[in-house]
mmCIF file of C-alpha atoms and ligand atoms in Angstrom:
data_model
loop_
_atom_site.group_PDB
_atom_site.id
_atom_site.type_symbol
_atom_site.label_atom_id
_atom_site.label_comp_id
_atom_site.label_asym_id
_atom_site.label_seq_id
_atom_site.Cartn_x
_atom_site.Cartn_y
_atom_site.Cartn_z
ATOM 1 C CA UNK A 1 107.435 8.847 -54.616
ATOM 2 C CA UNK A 2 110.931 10.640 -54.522
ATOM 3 C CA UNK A 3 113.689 10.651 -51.683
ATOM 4 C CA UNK A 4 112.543 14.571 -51.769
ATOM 5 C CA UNK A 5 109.776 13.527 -49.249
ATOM 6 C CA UNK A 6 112.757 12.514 -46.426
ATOM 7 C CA UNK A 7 115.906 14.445 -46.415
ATOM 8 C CA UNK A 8 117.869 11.164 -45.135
ATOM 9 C CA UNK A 9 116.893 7.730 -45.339
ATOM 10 C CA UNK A 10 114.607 5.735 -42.895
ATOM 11 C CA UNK A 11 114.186 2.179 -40.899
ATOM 12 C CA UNK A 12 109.799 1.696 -41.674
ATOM 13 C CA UNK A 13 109.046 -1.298 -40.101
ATOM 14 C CA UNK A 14 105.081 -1.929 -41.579
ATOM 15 C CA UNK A 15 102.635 -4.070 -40.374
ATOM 16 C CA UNK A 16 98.775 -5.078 -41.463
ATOM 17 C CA UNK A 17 96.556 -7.422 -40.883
ATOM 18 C CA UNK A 18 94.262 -9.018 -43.789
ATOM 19 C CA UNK A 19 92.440 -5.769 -44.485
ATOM 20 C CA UNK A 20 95.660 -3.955 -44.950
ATOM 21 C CA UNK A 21 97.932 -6.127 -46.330
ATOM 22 C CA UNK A 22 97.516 -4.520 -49.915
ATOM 23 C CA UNK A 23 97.599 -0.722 -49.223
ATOM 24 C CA UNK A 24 100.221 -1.606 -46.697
ATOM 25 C CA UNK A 25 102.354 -3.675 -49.589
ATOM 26 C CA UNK A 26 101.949 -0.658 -52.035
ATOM 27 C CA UNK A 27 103.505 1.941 -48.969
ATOM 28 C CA UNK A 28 106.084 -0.612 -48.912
ATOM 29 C CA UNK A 29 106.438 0.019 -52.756
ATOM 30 C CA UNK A 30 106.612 3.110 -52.367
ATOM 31 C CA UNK A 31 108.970 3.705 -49.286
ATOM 32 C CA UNK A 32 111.556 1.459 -50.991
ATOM 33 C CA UNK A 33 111.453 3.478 -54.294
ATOM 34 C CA UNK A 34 112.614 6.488 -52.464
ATOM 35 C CA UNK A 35 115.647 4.589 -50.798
ATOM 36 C CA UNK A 36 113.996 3.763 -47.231
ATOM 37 C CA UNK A 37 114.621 0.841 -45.236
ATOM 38 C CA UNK A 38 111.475 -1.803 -45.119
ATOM 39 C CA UNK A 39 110.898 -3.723 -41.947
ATOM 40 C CA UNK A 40 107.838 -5.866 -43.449
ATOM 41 C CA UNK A 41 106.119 -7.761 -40.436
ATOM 42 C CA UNK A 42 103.271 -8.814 -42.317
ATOM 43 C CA UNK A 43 100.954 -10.204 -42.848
ATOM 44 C CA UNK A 44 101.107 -11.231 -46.493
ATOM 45 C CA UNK A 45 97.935 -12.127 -47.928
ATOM 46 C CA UNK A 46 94.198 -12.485 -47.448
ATOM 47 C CA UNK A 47 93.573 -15.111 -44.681
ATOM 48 C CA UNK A 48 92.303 -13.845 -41.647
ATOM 49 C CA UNK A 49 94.864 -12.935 -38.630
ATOM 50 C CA UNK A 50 94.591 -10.625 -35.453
ATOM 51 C CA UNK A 51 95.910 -7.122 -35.950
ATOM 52 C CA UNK A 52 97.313 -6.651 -32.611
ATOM 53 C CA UNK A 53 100.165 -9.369 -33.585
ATOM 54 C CA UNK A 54 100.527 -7.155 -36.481
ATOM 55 C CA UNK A 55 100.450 -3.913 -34.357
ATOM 56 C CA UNK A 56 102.797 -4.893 -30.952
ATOM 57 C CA UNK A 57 105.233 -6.209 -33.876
ATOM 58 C CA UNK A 58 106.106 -3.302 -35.099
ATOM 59 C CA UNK A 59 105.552 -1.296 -32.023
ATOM 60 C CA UNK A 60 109.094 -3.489 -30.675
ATOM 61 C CA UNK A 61 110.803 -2.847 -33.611
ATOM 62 C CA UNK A 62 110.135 1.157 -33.149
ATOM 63 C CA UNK A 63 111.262 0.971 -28.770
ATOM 64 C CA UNK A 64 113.877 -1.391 -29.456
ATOM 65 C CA UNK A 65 115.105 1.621 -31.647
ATOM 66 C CA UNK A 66 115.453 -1.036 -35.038
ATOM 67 C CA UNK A 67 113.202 1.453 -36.651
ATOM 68 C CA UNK A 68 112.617 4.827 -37.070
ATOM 69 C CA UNK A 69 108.489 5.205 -37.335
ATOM 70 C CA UNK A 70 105.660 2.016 -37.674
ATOM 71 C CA UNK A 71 103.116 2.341 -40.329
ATOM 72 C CA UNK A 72 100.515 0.313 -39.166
ATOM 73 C CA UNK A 73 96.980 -0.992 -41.616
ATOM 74 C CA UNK A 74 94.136 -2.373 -40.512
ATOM 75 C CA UNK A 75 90.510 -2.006 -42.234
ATOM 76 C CA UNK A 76 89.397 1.111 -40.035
ATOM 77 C CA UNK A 77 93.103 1.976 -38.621
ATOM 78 C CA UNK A 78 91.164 1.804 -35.272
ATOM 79 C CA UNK A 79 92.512 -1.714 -33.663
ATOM 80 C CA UNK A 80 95.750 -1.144 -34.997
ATOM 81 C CA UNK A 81 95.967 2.438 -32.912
ATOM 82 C CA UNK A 82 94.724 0.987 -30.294
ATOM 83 C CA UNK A 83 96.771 -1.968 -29.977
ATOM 84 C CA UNK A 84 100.000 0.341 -30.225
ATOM 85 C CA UNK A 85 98.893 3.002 -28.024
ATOM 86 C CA UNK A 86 98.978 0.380 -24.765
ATOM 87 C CA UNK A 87 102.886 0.238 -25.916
ATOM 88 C CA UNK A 88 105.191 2.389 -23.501
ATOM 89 C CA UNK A 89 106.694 5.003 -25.456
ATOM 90 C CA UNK A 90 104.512 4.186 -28.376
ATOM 91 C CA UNK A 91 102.664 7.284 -29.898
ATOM 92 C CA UNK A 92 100.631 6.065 -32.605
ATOM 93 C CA UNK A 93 97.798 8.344 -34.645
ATOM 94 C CA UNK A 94 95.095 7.520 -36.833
ATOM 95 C CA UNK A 95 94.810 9.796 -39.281
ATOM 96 C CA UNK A 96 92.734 10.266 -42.580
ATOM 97 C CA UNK A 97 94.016 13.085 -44.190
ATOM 98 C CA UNK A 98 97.645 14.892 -44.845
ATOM 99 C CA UNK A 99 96.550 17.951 -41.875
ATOM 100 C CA UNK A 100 96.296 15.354 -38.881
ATOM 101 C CA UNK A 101 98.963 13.871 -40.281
ATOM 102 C CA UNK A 102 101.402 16.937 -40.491
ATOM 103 C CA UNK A 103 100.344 18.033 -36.808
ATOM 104 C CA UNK A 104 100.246 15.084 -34.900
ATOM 105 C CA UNK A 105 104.405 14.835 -35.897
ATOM 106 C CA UNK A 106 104.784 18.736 -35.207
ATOM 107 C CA UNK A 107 102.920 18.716 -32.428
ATOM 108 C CA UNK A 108 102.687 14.719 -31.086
ATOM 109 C CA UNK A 109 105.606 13.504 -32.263
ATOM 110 C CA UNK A 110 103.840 10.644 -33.402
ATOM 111 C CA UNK A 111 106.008 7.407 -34.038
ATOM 112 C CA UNK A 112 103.678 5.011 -35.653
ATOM 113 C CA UNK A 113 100.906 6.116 -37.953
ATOM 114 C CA UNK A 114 97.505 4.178 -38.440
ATOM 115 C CA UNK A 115 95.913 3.657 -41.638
ATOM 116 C CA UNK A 116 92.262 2.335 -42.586
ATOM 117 C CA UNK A 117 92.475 0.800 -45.911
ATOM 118 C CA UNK A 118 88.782 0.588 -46.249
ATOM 119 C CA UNK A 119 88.479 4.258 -45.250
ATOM 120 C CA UNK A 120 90.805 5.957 -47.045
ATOM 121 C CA UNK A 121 92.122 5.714 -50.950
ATOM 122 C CA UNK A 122 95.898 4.980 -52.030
ATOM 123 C CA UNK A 123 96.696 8.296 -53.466
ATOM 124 C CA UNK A 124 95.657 9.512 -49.716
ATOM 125 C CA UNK A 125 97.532 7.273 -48.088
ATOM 126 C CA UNK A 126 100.492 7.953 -50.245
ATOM 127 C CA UNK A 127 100.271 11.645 -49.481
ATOM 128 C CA UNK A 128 99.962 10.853 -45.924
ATOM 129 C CA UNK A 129 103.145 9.178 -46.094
ATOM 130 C CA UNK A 130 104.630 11.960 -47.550
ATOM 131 C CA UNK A 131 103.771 14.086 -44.813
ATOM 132 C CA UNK A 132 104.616 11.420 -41.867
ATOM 133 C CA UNK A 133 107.958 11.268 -43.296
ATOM 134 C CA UNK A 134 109.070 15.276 -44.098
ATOM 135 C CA UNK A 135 107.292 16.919 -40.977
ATOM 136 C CA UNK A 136 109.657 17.899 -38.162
ATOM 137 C CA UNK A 137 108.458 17.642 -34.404
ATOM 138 C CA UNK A 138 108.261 21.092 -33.109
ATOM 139 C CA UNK A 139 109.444 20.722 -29.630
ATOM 140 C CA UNK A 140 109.377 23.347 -27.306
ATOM 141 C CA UNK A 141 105.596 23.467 -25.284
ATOM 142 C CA UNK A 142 104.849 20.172 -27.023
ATOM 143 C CA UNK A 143 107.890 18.428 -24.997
ATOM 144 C CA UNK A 144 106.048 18.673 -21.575
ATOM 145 C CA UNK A 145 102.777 17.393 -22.704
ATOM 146 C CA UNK A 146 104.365 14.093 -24.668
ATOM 147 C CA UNK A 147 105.890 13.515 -21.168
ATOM 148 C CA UNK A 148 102.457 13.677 -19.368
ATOM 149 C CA UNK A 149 100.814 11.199 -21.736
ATOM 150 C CA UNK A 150 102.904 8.689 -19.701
ATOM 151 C CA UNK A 151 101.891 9.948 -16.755
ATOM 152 C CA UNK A 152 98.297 8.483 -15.759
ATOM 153 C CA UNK A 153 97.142 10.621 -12.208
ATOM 154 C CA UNK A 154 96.033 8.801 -9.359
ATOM 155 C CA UNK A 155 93.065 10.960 -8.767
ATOM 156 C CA UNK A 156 92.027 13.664 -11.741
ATOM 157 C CA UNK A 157 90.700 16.891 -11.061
HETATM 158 C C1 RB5 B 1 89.133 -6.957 -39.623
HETATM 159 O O1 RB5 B 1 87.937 -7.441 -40.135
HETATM 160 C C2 RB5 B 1 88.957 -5.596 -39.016
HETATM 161 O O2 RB5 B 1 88.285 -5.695 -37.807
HETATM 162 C C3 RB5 B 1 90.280 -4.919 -38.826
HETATM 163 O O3 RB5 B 1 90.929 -4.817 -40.056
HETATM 164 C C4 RB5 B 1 90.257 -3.526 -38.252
HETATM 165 O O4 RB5 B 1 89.394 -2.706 -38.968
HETATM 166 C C5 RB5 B 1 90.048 -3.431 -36.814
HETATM 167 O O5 RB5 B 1 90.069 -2.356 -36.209
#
């Protein structure tokens, strides 16, 4: 992976639990190769630990501003999304595939991105990556909506 997939360098802070700890240490691989920052929360190897440690980790690390984005790596991706998505200001998307990926940045301005290592390969994660990292948020009617998703109504229509 070349610094061409980021025009400027970036603070990653990653996290995994054990089903993600090796696709999650090969982004890690990769993200340093092209001259990012690594915030490495863990876990390290195979025994068994709780993803939302993993997940609420790096989540801080992105509100406290100490990061840029999360990458976050779980078996499915699924507990790991949902573990960051009850963080305040977290926006976190499980994606499978480099489309979902591009749009939830344009369009979510997603901040921490949720992989399944047992659902998707390396080379797809990789090019996910790719695409976290170069795609712009688009702003403009997006803005309002981002600002809703904090926004729980009392009563719903
Ligand atoms: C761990 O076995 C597994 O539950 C976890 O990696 C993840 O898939 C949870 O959503």
């Amino acid at each position: 992976m070349t610094n061409t997939l980021s025009p400027r360098s970036l603070i990653i802070a990653l996290g995994a639990d054990h089903g993600g700890v090796a696709l999650k240490n090969r982004l890690a691989a990769a993200l340093i190769e092209a001259g990012h920052q690594v915030l490495d929360f863990g876990t390290d190897g195979p025994a068994s630990v709780d993803y939302p440690d993993f997940a609420h980790a790096v989540c801080a690390a992105v509100t406290g501003k100490r990061a840029d984005y999360g990458i976050l790596v779980c078996g499915t991706g699924i507990g790991m999304s949902i573990a960051a998505n009850r963080n305040p200001g977290i926006r976190c998307a499980l994606v499978h595939d480099v489309t979902t990926t591009r749009l939830t940045r344009a369009h979510n301005d997603a901040n921490v991105l949720a992989l399944g290592a047992r659902i998707i390969g390396e080379e797809v994660a990789l090019d996910i990556l790719r695409s976290f990292l170069t795609t712009e948020f688009e702003g403009g009617r997006h803005i309002g909506r981002i600002a809703k998703l904090s926004t729980v109504p009392e009563t719903t229509p």
